[in-house]
Amino acid sequence: MGQGEKGQAHRWRFFRAGGFDQVRLDTGADLLHLPELDQKLWVALACPTRGLEFDERTLALIDTDGDGRIRPPELLAAVAWAAGRLKNPDDLTRGAAALPLAAIDDGNPGGREVLLSARQVLADLGKADATEITLEDVADTARIFAQTRFNGDGVVPPDAAEDEDTRLALTQVGECLGTEPDRSGKPGVTRARVDQFFLEAQAFASWWEAAEGAPAVLPLGDGTAAAHGAVEAVRAKVEDYFTRCRVAAFDPRAAGLLNRSEAEYAALAAQVLSPSTEEVAALPLARVEAGRPLPLAEGVNPAWASAVARFRADAVTPLVGERDGLTAAEWALLDGRLAPYRAWLAAKAGGAVEALGLPRVRALLAGPARGRIEALIAQDELLRPQAEAIAAVERLVRYHRDLHRLLNNTVSFRDFYARRELAAFQAGTLYLDGRSCELCVRVADAAKHAALAGLSKTYLAYCDCTRRGGGGDKLTIAAAFTGGDADFLMVGRNGLFYDRQGQDWDATIVKLVEHPISIRQAFWSPYKRIVRMIGEQAEKFAASRDKAVQDQAAAATTAAGQGAEAAKAALPPAFDLGKFVGIFAAIGLALGAIGTALAAVLTGFLGLTWWQMPLAVAGALLAVSGPSMLLAALKLRQRNLGPILDANGWAVNARAMINIPFGGTLTRVAALPPGAERAHTDPYAERRTPWGWYLALLVVLGAVAWAWYRGLLLSPFGG
């Protein structure tokens, strides 16, 4: 990379598109010298392996660290690996699906190994005379190989064993420590997991041997675990009870409070109680008195009765004898006898295999299971070179077909700007509102994507797409509208999306990121806003008058049912002639003012010479539409592909602009086909009346007459 700043022996060629220079990768020499190209000249420094219209298996092979992103070192390593196994690196630029065997370089160990493996694959498929190998050939071999017991990956599934005992052992290793998929996708275990399993098994067995060799650890033998569980279930409440009794012995005044107050019991009395009620369980285990033993039968908190019964049967009776009450000293004795067991539990080892049980663990350690499993793994590993060679053939076939195209979507965006084929990030074409949009990218989260993609200064419509005929599959796309207008683009509008495989999806707009689409739209935008505002105000006025009439009618109808006098009071007031005259006068004054203003404008316009009149009209239009057009032009010059892709995990390294001419190729507006016949008569067209023209002519004549009357125009009779 550093040589890019010191000068290069290789002569690079660039093309300019999107407002910046992009390298041309036309020859094998260009690919071989790619490490010398300054990475500041790369268009993208990273791309994701998901969400692209590209073979995911090829991307996974290039993504050697498996992080889901492909960066320059991985691309350069892929180019070096593929070029080192071909006689002519120019073959990589052809993108052919079939790899000729004669193109593989057998003059180096890597190429020779791939060639021998390719020939073996073809021979196994009955194509020993074939001169080329395809991806389908390698895939067929992989499927056949996956159906065998071993495939050289060091992962052995249970069905690789021939006897039931070994299959069971393999299954249990996987259940305890987890599995890994082998080349065919079957779950299996590796040597490392087997070693770990038997280490855990030995530790678990040794831990149990320590208990069996110390009688104090298991004072009740197999019943010790039950006794310990019963004690731990009530330990906190028993300790609480004896502590309260000791406090009551310390100060008798505390006994009543330690047993809870009558007010608390009164609150409980108002509830529907059961042994599982939380407030009942929070009460002491039994009635607190100084020096009183813990009752084990009668007088126990009902919420804890069953736990105390198990405690008595499993721990008290076996360890201290049958009794109805337990003193603090007896509790301490009982707890002390279980202390070694608790310490042994704390030192537990081999917990991963505990679910199998001690007898099964000991049987696995004493039997031949480990040796048989290790023999299977060793047998599988013997095939590793053959499997890796087949994988190398698949890799070379894929790189031979896909690598050059990937470079033209990362090092440069040649596919995108050349417009010969869709780029890897273009998901398909959206048809909506009489347009087709080709700049559509897959999106995982529309809201998150829009937060960054909005910086692209591009009008984006986020659509949820559903393929009903294909099982209800769903995807979300962001479509760039770079032509036409936005008048009828709104959330909820439906369209049709065709993916790169030609499948159709129902598309619905769910989110819009609004920016100017075209200069033409910006020119008409102020006038459309004015018309829309007038229409909205007219609708509001009409709606308010309609509501007033309905309210008056409703009031009159209601009043009619209550009597004639009430009906009369509810009727609208009598017509006020004076008020009407005043309103009419005000309207007349307003119309007069408007007429005066129009006459003044018209007078000034008619006072111009003939060549000044078009300039005046153009100036008026520019005054209204100019600011909107200027703002749109500035934003359209800033449209940038980078934020749209960066929001999907790319690292775009250049200002990949979408100017007005190029944007026009990304969104096509509906147009009739060349040579199509068109009937201009619409039988359902609305009938036009000349009253509008008559009114306009009347206004013009009135303005001219007024101007002549005021002496602003010469008399037509020469006065």
XYZ file of C-alpha atoms in Angstrom:
719
model
C 0.000 0.000 0.000
C 2.836 2.336 0.773
C 4.202 2.133 -2.735
C 1.135 3.970 -3.920
C 2.702 7.211 -2.671
C 6.247 6.495 -3.832
C 5.415 5.762 -7.458
C 4.529 2.561 -9.229
C 6.037 0.659 -12.109
C 2.616 -0.556 -13.187
C 0.672 1.816 -15.440
C -2.810 2.209 -14.046
C -5.841 3.321 -16.017
C -8.748 5.200 -14.496
C -12.220 6.207 -15.591
C -14.251 9.082 -14.201
C -17.805 8.480 -13.050
C -19.845 9.796 -10.150
C -17.604 12.827 -9.897
C -14.415 10.931 -9.003
C -11.713 8.774 -10.573
C -12.029 4.985 -10.372
C -9.415 2.418 -11.282
C -9.938 0.050 -14.184
C -9.181 -3.595 -13.468
C -9.153 -4.995 -16.991
C -6.151 -7.320 -17.006
C -4.490 -9.904 -14.850
C -1.579 -7.499 -14.428
C -3.943 -4.979 -12.842
C -5.022 -7.617 -10.327
C -1.461 -8.720 -9.545
C -0.379 -5.126 -8.882
C -3.456 -4.327 -6.802
C -1.425 -4.411 -3.537
C 0.563 -1.453 -4.923
C -2.527 0.697 -5.515
C -2.936 3.316 -2.800
C -5.976 2.308 -0.780
C -7.064 5.941 -0.724
C -8.086 5.270 -4.337
C -10.273 2.295 -3.423
C -13.970 3.170 -3.579
C -14.931 0.886 -0.668
C -12.684 -0.342 2.134
C -15.183 -2.874 3.492
C -18.399 -4.555 2.444
C -20.748 -6.920 4.300
C -21.088 -10.580 3.384
C -24.871 -10.522 3.868
C -27.557 -8.573 2.044
C -25.695 -8.496 -1.291
C -26.765 -9.956 -4.613
C -23.650 -12.094 -4.659
C -22.816 -15.724 -3.997
C -22.671 -15.955 -0.195
C -20.448 -19.032 -0.292
C -17.821 -17.128 -2.281
C -18.004 -14.208 0.140
C -17.617 -16.619 3.084
C -14.470 -18.115 1.527
C -12.945 -14.643 1.110
C -13.969 -13.610 4.642
C -11.229 -15.679 6.277
C -11.727 -14.263 9.781
C -15.483 -14.898 9.637
C -16.492 -11.482 10.972
C -19.106 -10.866 8.275
C -17.095 -8.126 6.522
C -14.584 -8.224 3.685
C -11.667 -5.793 3.834
C -8.694 -5.084 1.522
C -6.263 -7.611 3.102
C -8.773 -10.418 2.522
C -9.414 -9.352 -1.069
C -5.696 -9.096 -1.799
C -5.102 -12.527 -0.271
C -7.863 -14.012 -2.442
C -6.370 -12.471 -5.595
C -2.884 -13.746 -4.730
C -4.177 -17.245 -3.947
C -6.172 -17.545 -7.181
C -3.531 -15.964 -9.431
C -0.886 -18.275 -7.966
C -2.804 -21.333 -9.177
C -3.540 -20.151 -12.714
C -1.162 -19.990 -15.652
C -2.630 -16.733 -16.888
C -4.086 -14.264 -14.340
C -6.110 -12.728 -17.184
C -8.475 -15.687 -16.788
C -9.751 -14.098 -13.568
C -11.085 -11.097 -15.491
C -13.317 -13.190 -17.749
C -15.707 -14.346 -15.014
C -16.300 -17.715 -16.676
C -18.360 -20.279 -14.760
C -16.297 -23.242 -16.040
C -12.605 -23.574 -15.182
C -10.518 -25.217 -17.945
C -8.099 -27.756 -16.530
C -5.442 -26.449 -18.912
C -5.670 -23.047 -17.188
C -4.491 -24.474 -13.838
C -0.773 -23.982 -13.266
C 0.821 -27.348 -12.447
C 4.258 -25.740 -12.220
C 3.883 -24.991 -8.501
C 2.788 -27.235 -5.617
C -0.460 -25.365 -4.958
C -1.632 -25.474 -8.563
C -0.490 -29.076 -9.026
C -2.494 -30.189 -5.981
C -5.632 -28.427 -7.246
C -5.216 -29.941 -10.734
C -4.790 -33.492 -9.420
C -7.788 -33.090 -7.137
C -9.919 -31.654 -9.958
C -9.089 -34.610 -12.184
C -9.895 -37.032 -9.368
C -13.238 -35.316 -8.808
C -14.117 -35.592 -12.494
C -13.023 -39.216 -12.559
C -15.222 -40.020 -9.545
C -18.143 -38.437 -11.397
C -17.491 -40.496 -14.518
C -16.085 -37.490 -16.409
C -12.463 -38.557 -16.693
C -12.237 -37.131 -20.219
C -13.618 -33.696 -19.297
C -11.398 -30.705 -20.047
C -13.037 -28.296 -17.607
C -14.633 -28.394 -14.186
C -17.675 -26.463 -13.021
C -19.094 -25.513 -9.662
C -21.825 -28.101 -10.153
C -19.151 -30.802 -10.444
C -17.555 -29.780 -7.166
C -20.953 -29.484 -5.465
C -21.933 -32.990 -6.601
C -18.698 -34.369 -5.223
C -19.239 -32.577 -1.932
C -22.695 -34.113 -1.608
C -21.380 -37.586 -2.312
C -18.538 -37.021 0.128
C -20.981 -35.840 2.788
C -22.902 -39.097 2.580
C -19.860 -41.122 3.572
C -18.922 -41.913 7.170
C -15.869 -39.641 7.068
C -15.119 -36.370 5.301
C -11.761 -35.284 6.653
C -12.865 -32.387 8.861
C -12.103 -34.011 12.216
C -15.778 -33.857 13.248
C -17.362 -37.271 13.857
C -21.185 -37.533 14.049
C -22.803 -40.431 15.949
C -23.816 -42.243 12.759
C -20.136 -42.641 11.846
C -19.909 -45.398 14.494
C -20.784 -48.953 13.555
C -21.893 -50.190 17.011
C -24.692 -48.881 19.202
C -22.540 -48.356 22.326
C -20.125 -46.038 20.510
C -23.011 -44.146 18.885
C -24.547 -43.648 22.339
C -21.214 -42.439 23.736
C -20.813 -39.927 20.866
C -24.359 -38.692 21.451
C -23.741 -38.207 25.159
C -20.472 -36.345 24.552
C -22.417 -33.945 22.329
C -25.228 -33.567 24.867
C -22.816 -32.688 27.648
C -20.339 -30.435 25.821
C -22.139 -29.422 22.644
C -21.555 -30.325 19.005
C -20.058 -28.824 15.864
C -21.377 -29.246 12.307
C -19.228 -31.293 9.953
C -18.830 -30.558 6.227
C -22.233 -32.055 5.522
C -23.928 -30.121 8.331
C -24.356 -33.110 10.657
C -23.708 -32.425 14.360
C -20.638 -34.203 15.694
C -17.746 -33.981 18.134
C -14.067 -33.173 17.712
C -10.989 -34.578 19.418
C -10.851 -31.540 21.711
C -14.415 -32.087 22.905
C -13.807 -35.789 23.504
C -10.678 -35.030 25.554
C -12.587 -32.441 27.582
C -15.477 -34.840 28.139
C -13.304 -37.576 29.601
C -11.417 -35.048 31.744
C -14.773 -33.964 33.152
C -15.835 -37.583 33.609
C -12.662 -38.457 35.506
C -12.999 -35.387 37.729
C -16.625 -36.277 38.486
C -15.721 -39.867 39.366
C -12.807 -38.757 41.571
C -15.053 -36.284 43.361
C -17.489 -39.082 44.186
C -14.662 -41.378 45.308
C -13.640 -38.733 47.836
C -17.142 -38.806 49.335
C -17.383 -42.575 49.361
C -14.070 -42.815 51.201
C -15.173 -40.430 53.992
C -18.220 -41.623 56.000
C -18.747 -38.163 57.488
C -19.487 -36.757 54.047
C -22.445 -39.084 53.528
C -23.843 -39.650 57.017
C -27.091 -41.024 55.596
C -25.600 -42.694 52.542
C -27.835 -42.225 49.531
C -30.308 -40.308 51.715
C -27.826 -37.551 52.492
C -28.743 -35.554 49.394
C -32.445 -35.556 50.337
C -31.617 -34.530 53.917
C -29.421 -31.707 52.681
C -32.083 -30.496 50.270
C -34.754 -30.504 52.978
C -32.494 -28.544 55.357
C -31.592 -25.933 52.746
C -35.263 -25.458 51.881
C -36.073 -24.230 55.419
C -32.667 -23.013 56.626
C -33.440 -19.305 56.435
C -36.804 -19.611 58.229
C -35.395 -21.919 60.940
C -32.509 -19.533 61.627
C -35.011 -16.673 61.719
C -37.208 -18.533 64.239
C -34.407 -19.395 66.686
C -32.987 -15.865 66.436
C -36.399 -14.399 67.310
C -36.648 -16.771 70.285
C -33.246 -15.648 71.534
C -34.283 -11.980 71.192
C -37.471 -12.730 73.154
C -35.334 -14.361 75.858
C -33.117 -11.294 75.896
C -36.061 -8.922 76.417
C -39.579 -10.305 77.034
C -41.090 -7.037 75.775
C -39.977 -7.960 72.243
C -42.000 -11.192 72.072
C -45.254 -9.530 71.049
C -43.632 -7.461 68.324
C -41.621 -10.400 66.988
C -44.879 -12.320 66.496
C -46.293 -9.429 64.382
C -48.960 -6.989 65.547
C -52.731 -7.429 65.663
C -53.062 -4.734 63.009
C -51.077 -6.853 60.559
C -53.290 -9.841 61.241
C -56.349 -7.623 60.830
C -55.106 -6.649 57.382
C -54.646 -10.327 56.551
C -58.127 -11.133 57.771
C -59.630 -8.938 55.066
C -57.983 -11.009 52.325
C -58.761 -14.381 50.770
C -55.908 -16.438 52.245
C -54.183 -19.607 51.078
C -50.915 -21.328 52.057
C -49.283 -19.735 49.037
C -50.206 -16.166 50.039
C -47.031 -14.108 50.161
C -47.988 -12.273 53.355
C -48.600 -15.584 55.161
C -45.243 -16.983 54.061
C -43.532 -13.877 55.447
C -44.798 -14.582 58.996
C -42.465 -16.415 61.414
C -42.182 -20.185 61.061
C -44.008 -20.664 64.391
C -45.148 -18.618 67.415
C -42.120 -17.017 69.020
C -41.424 -17.587 72.738
C -38.244 -17.460 74.754
C -36.545 -20.886 74.726
C -39.399 -22.565 72.817
C -38.411 -25.507 70.544
C -39.399 -25.321 66.897
C -42.621 -27.309 66.472
C -42.455 -29.886 63.668
C -46.125 -30.890 63.548
C -48.705 -28.599 65.193
C -48.419 -24.813 65.238
C -46.301 -24.465 62.055
C -46.885 -21.596 59.644
C -49.258 -23.146 57.043
C -47.211 -21.694 54.174
C -44.243 -23.776 55.366
C -46.029 -26.875 56.645
C -45.094 -29.149 53.731
C -41.438 -28.028 53.728
C -41.195 -28.605 57.518
C -42.770 -32.039 57.100
C -40.080 -33.014 54.567
C -37.436 -31.526 56.858
C -38.693 -33.681 59.724
C -38.910 -36.880 57.656
C -35.690 -36.566 55.614
C -33.329 -34.832 58.059
C -34.542 -34.605 61.682
C -35.687 -38.194 62.189
C -32.654 -39.850 60.489
C -30.069 -37.548 62.124
C -31.398 -36.724 65.626
C -34.331 -39.125 66.084
C -38.124 -38.993 66.015
C -39.560 -35.936 67.767
C -42.307 -33.321 67.521
C -40.090 -30.335 68.282
C -36.502 -29.279 67.587
C -34.394 -27.272 70.019
C -31.736 -24.787 68.988
C -29.020 -27.191 70.192
C -30.477 -30.067 68.176
C -30.664 -27.787 65.118
C -26.976 -26.934 65.523
C -26.119 -30.648 65.892
C -28.122 -31.591 62.816
C -26.610 -28.801 60.746
C -23.110 -29.737 61.899
C -23.521 -33.353 60.759
C -24.321 -32.098 57.226
C -21.443 -29.596 57.142
C -18.949 -32.069 55.535
C -21.507 -32.816 52.824
C -21.927 -29.098 52.121
C -18.173 -28.657 51.855
C -17.976 -31.624 49.478
C -20.737 -30.146 47.309
C -18.891 -26.827 47.152
C -15.865 -28.646 45.741
C -17.889 -30.352 42.996
C -15.913 -31.236 39.864
C -17.028 -32.602 36.507
C -20.397 -30.893 36.578
C -20.649 -31.040 32.763
C -21.251 -34.824 32.894
C -23.313 -34.914 36.100
C -26.561 -35.366 34.154
C -25.356 -38.783 32.968
C -25.217 -40.106 36.541
C -22.310 -41.726 38.346
C -22.900 -45.307 37.067
C -22.871 -44.223 33.431
C -19.808 -42.030 33.916
C -17.916 -44.907 35.496
C -19.002 -47.237 32.720
C -17.680 -44.819 30.079
C -14.364 -44.469 31.925
C -13.935 -48.219 32.346
C -15.175 -49.267 28.904
C -13.694 -49.009 25.387
C -15.787 -45.977 24.326
C -12.945 -43.447 24.393
C -10.597 -45.603 22.367
C -13.244 -46.318 19.748
C -14.186 -42.628 19.415
C -10.554 -41.576 19.059
C -10.042 -44.265 16.410
C -12.985 -42.851 14.433
C -11.574 -39.334 14.658
C -8.151 -40.539 13.517
C -9.748 -42.363 10.594
C -11.605 -39.200 9.633
C -8.483 -37.043 9.864
C -6.669 -39.302 7.400
C -8.956 -37.898 4.722
C -8.165 -34.281 5.591
C -5.746 -33.696 2.651
C -8.276 -35.098 0.185
C -11.088 -32.998 1.627
C -8.972 -29.848 1.665
C -7.946 -30.474 -1.922
C -11.600 -30.706 -2.951
C -12.269 -27.487 -1.037
C -9.365 -25.857 -2.898
C -10.894 -26.885 -6.236
C -14.221 -25.360 -5.212
C -12.470 -22.178 -4.083
C -10.569 -21.779 -7.347
C -13.705 -22.390 -9.423
C -15.591 -19.768 -7.394
C -12.777 -17.212 -7.518
C -12.410 -17.822 -11.250
C -16.083 -16.918 -11.684
C -16.756 -14.260 -8.998
C -13.591 -12.513 -7.869
C -13.310 -9.966 -10.686
C -16.946 -8.938 -10.265
C -16.447 -8.438 -6.534
C -13.436 -6.210 -7.225
C -15.594 -4.124 -9.587
C -18.012 -3.608 -6.693
C -15.439 -2.680 -4.054
C -12.142 -1.377 -5.466
C -14.263 0.462 -8.034
C -18.004 0.806 -8.585
C -17.703 -0.023 -12.239
C -20.766 -2.249 -12.309
C -22.887 0.526 -10.779
C -21.720 3.413 -12.954
C -21.226 1.503 -16.210
C -24.921 0.473 -16.105
C -24.201 -2.743 -18.026
C -25.420 -4.844 -15.099
C -26.745 -4.154 -11.641
C -24.210 -3.714 -8.853
C -23.917 -6.257 -6.046
C -25.734 -3.958 -3.621
C -28.734 -3.402 -5.934
C -31.482 -5.746 -4.770
C -33.829 -5.375 -7.744
C -36.334 -2.949 -9.271
C -39.329 -1.261 -7.628
C -42.341 -0.306 -9.768
C -44.467 2.346 -8.079
C -46.293 5.551 -9.062
C -45.579 5.182 -12.773
C -41.836 4.761 -12.249
C -39.224 2.038 -11.992
C -36.449 2.524 -9.416
C -33.261 0.496 -9.866
C -31.327 1.793 -6.857
C -32.920 -0.455 -4.242
C -30.915 -1.876 -1.328
C -31.911 -4.441 1.281
C -32.424 -2.989 4.765
C -32.559 -4.774 8.108
C -33.948 -1.874 10.171
C -35.602 0.998 8.287
C -35.420 3.493 11.158
C -31.758 2.785 11.888
C -30.857 2.858 8.195
C -32.693 6.153 7.591
C -30.785 7.905 10.379
C -27.587 7.709 8.303
C -28.975 7.312 4.788
C -30.765 10.655 5.106
C -27.362 12.332 4.703
C -27.300 11.103 1.105
C -29.630 13.999 0.095
C -31.609 11.403 -1.900
C -35.368 10.870 -1.802
C -35.773 7.419 -0.243
C -38.880 5.304 0.125
C -38.644 2.390 2.566
C -40.920 -0.471 1.540
C -41.939 -3.644 3.320
C -42.083 -6.398 0.721
C -44.040 -9.637 1.052
C -43.949 -12.600 -1.276
C -47.320 -14.241 -0.718
C -46.834 -17.016 -3.226
C -43.497 -17.988 -1.718
C -44.492 -18.845 1.827
C -44.992 -15.329 3.184
C -41.317 -14.337 3.008
C -40.628 -10.710 3.934
C -37.884 -8.193 3.291
C -37.431 -4.432 3.563
C -35.858 -2.265 0.888
C -34.851 1.368 0.547
C -35.640 2.652 -2.963
C -34.109 5.872 -4.303
C -36.450 8.050 -6.396
C -34.269 10.146 -8.692
C -36.816 11.118 -11.342
C -40.358 12.461 -11.545
C -42.028 14.162 -8.583
C -43.132 13.317 -5.040
C -46.744 14.522 -5.231
C -48.262 11.060 -4.828
C -45.531 9.313 -2.844
C -46.923 8.684 0.611
C -46.844 6.080 3.361
C -49.246 3.277 2.540
C -48.928 3.365 -1.249
C -48.447 -0.027 -2.859
C -46.197 -1.136 -5.671
C -44.424 -4.201 -6.993
C -40.800 -5.167 -6.382
C -38.890 -7.573 -8.612
C -35.790 -9.095 -7.031
C -32.681 -10.119 -8.936
C -34.097 -13.614 -9.484
C -37.175 -12.150 -11.173
C -39.527 -12.967 -8.300
C -42.273 -10.431 -7.607
C -43.026 -9.053 -4.131
C -45.890 -6.882 -2.889
C -44.290 -3.610 -1.760
C -45.810 -1.027 0.611
C -44.212 2.295 1.553
C -43.684 2.455 5.335
C -41.296 5.404 5.641
C -40.124 8.329 3.523
C -36.922 10.379 3.667
C -37.814 13.464 1.664
C -35.364 15.407 -0.493
C -35.727 17.136 -3.881
C -36.154 14.748 -6.792
C -35.779 17.101 -9.780
C -35.497 20.765 -10.826
C -38.810 20.445 -12.653
C -40.536 19.395 -9.442
C -38.940 22.350 -7.618
C -40.202 24.792 -10.300
C -43.847 23.814 -9.831
C -43.606 23.232 -6.083
C -44.521 26.828 -4.945
C -47.581 26.940 -7.180
C -48.720 23.514 -6.045
C -48.361 24.623 -2.437
C -50.437 27.737 -3.092
C -53.167 25.746 -4.838
C -53.101 23.164 -2.070
C -53.343 25.886 0.595
C -56.292 27.556 -1.162
C -58.019 24.215 -1.527
C -57.485 23.379 2.136
C -58.815 26.762 3.276
C -61.838 26.413 0.993
C -62.527 22.959 2.389
C -62.232 24.245 5.944
C -64.597 27.160 5.222
C -67.138 24.926 3.489
C -66.935 22.370 6.278
C -67.441 25.023 8.952
C -70.473 26.508 7.142
C -71.933 23.048 6.595
C -71.516 22.243 10.275
C -73.158 25.522 11.283
C -76.177 24.801 9.075
C -76.466 21.273 10.462
C -76.246 22.559 14.055
C -78.952 25.147 13.436
C -81.199 22.562 11.789
C -80.655 20.147 14.647
C -81.450 22.845 17.199
C -84.615 23.820 15.343
C -85.746 20.187 15.114
C -85.163 19.648 18.819
C -86.964 22.819 19.734
C -89.945 21.855 17.557
C -90.574 18.862 19.774
C -90.573 21.046 22.872
C -93.175 23.558 21.763
C -93.759 26.345 19.375
C -92.240 29.014 21.569
C -89.007 27.104 21.991
C -88.894 26.405 18.258
C -89.281 30.088 17.518
C -86.450 30.950 19.876
C -84.204 28.346 18.241
C -84.718 29.594 14.679
C -81.988 31.713 13.078
C -82.316 35.461 13.701
C -84.215 37.568 11.204
C -82.371 38.868 8.175
C -80.438 42.022 9.086
C -80.365 44.236 5.984
C -77.918 46.735 7.447
C -75.456 44.039 8.383
C -75.754 42.488 4.923
C -75.083 45.842 3.273
C -71.989 46.304 5.395
C -70.641 42.882 4.468
C -71.346 43.517 0.792
C -69.558 46.847 1.029
C -66.517 45.212 2.625
C -66.434 42.573 -0.110
C -66.703 45.303 -2.702
C -63.798 47.191 -1.168
C -61.677 44.005 -1.163
C -62.489 43.292 -4.782
C -61.777 46.893 -5.631
C -58.377 46.698 -3.953
C -57.572 43.474 -5.797
C -58.753 45.026 -9.050
C -56.635 48.110 -8.409
C -53.563 45.973 -7.785
C -54.207 43.909 -10.909
C -54.789 47.051 -12.940
C -51.547 48.550 -11.683
C -49.658 45.401 -12.613
C -51.369 45.222 -15.978
C -50.736 48.921 -16.599
C -47.081 48.501 -15.889
C -46.937 45.381 -18.047
C -48.693 47.085 -20.981
C -46.341 50.018 -20.634
C -43.421 47.800 -21.561
C -42.153 47.378 -25.088
C -42.905 44.066 -26.778
C -39.475 42.573 -26.123
C -39.591 43.504 -22.422
C -42.871 41.668 -21.801
C -41.414 38.085 -21.985
C -38.596 39.181 -19.718
C -41.088 40.526 -17.181
C -43.041 37.257 -17.207
C -39.838 35.266 -16.818
C -38.753 37.511 -13.972
C -42.055 37.024 -12.169
C -41.803 33.254 -12.528
C -38.193 33.329 -11.364
C -39.129 35.374 -8.308
C -41.657 32.718 -7.270
C -39.865 29.514 -8.320
C -36.258 30.638 -8.172
C -35.553 30.024 -4.450
C -37.122 26.554 -4.588
C -35.174 25.669 -7.748
C -31.909 26.970 -6.295
C -32.320 24.956 -3.100
C -33.198 21.842 -5.104
C -30.216 22.307 -7.417
C -27.841 22.579 -4.462
C -29.227 19.405 -2.853
C -29.288 17.464 -6.120
C -25.609 18.254 -6.600
C -24.961 16.719 -3.155
C -26.697 13.377 -3.726
C -24.280 10.739 -2.497
C -24.434 6.946 -2.608
C -22.056 6.594 0.359
C -24.466 7.077 3.308
C -26.994 4.674 1.758
C -24.381 1.898 1.700
C -22.604 2.876 4.914
C -25.908 2.419 6.744
C -25.746 -1.230 5.596
C -22.230 -1.841 6.922
C -20.126 -0.683 3.978
C -17.117 1.573 4.323
C -17.413 3.746 1.208
C -14.122 5.556 0.708
C -15.174 8.035 -2.010
C -17.826 10.658 -2.677
C -19.862 8.478 -4.992
C -22.182 11.146 -6.367
C -25.543 10.607 -8.059
C -25.804 13.661 -10.294
C -28.879 14.666 -12.255
C -28.024 12.905 -15.557
C -26.971 9.683 -13.822
C -29.965 9.818 -11.476
C -32.211 9.957 -14.528
C -30.946 6.505 -15.538
C -31.701 5.017 -12.106
C -35.389 5.985 -12.113
C -37.380 5.604 -15.315
C -40.639 7.527 -15.701
C -43.469 5.912 -17.634
C -43.412 6.731 -21.379
C -45.228 5.332 -24.385
C -43.215 2.891 -26.501
C -41.628 4.275 -29.685
C -44.030 4.129 -32.628
C -47.096 3.573 -30.426
C -50.429 4.934 -31.675
C -52.378 7.203 -29.365
C -56.014 8.321 -29.544
C -56.244 11.902 -28.264
C -60.014 11.780 -27.670
C -61.053 10.738 -24.181
C -64.757 9.803 -24.101
C -64.839 10.281 -20.341
C -62.969 13.577 -20.174
C -64.631 16.307 -18.147
C -66.523 18.801 -20.292
C -64.760 22.115 -20.449
C -66.684 25.409 -20.286
C -65.423 28.819 -21.504
C -66.573 30.658 -18.384
C -63.066 30.801 -17.036
C -61.808 32.530 -20.151
C -64.792 34.849 -20.142
C -64.086 35.877 -16.561
C -60.402 36.444 -17.261
C -61.253 38.557 -20.321
C -63.772 40.560 -18.283
C -61.141 41.285 -15.615
C -58.613 42.402 -18.255
C -61.143 44.658 -20.000
C -62.216 46.162 -16.698
C -58.607 46.846 -15.755
C -57.931 48.476 -19.162
C -61.096 50.609 -18.879
C -60.153 51.717 -15.371
C -56.646 52.598 -16.488
C -57.999 54.601 -19.425
C -60.477 56.372 -17.175
C -57.651 57.397 -14.830
C -55.653 58.690 -17.754
C -52.998 56.029 -17.500
C -53.566 54.940 -21.118
C -54.010 56.936 -24.303
C -57.609 57.200 -25.530
C -58.297 54.932 -28.474
C -59.881 57.988 -30.108
C -56.717 60.051 -29.793
C -57.905 62.103 -26.771
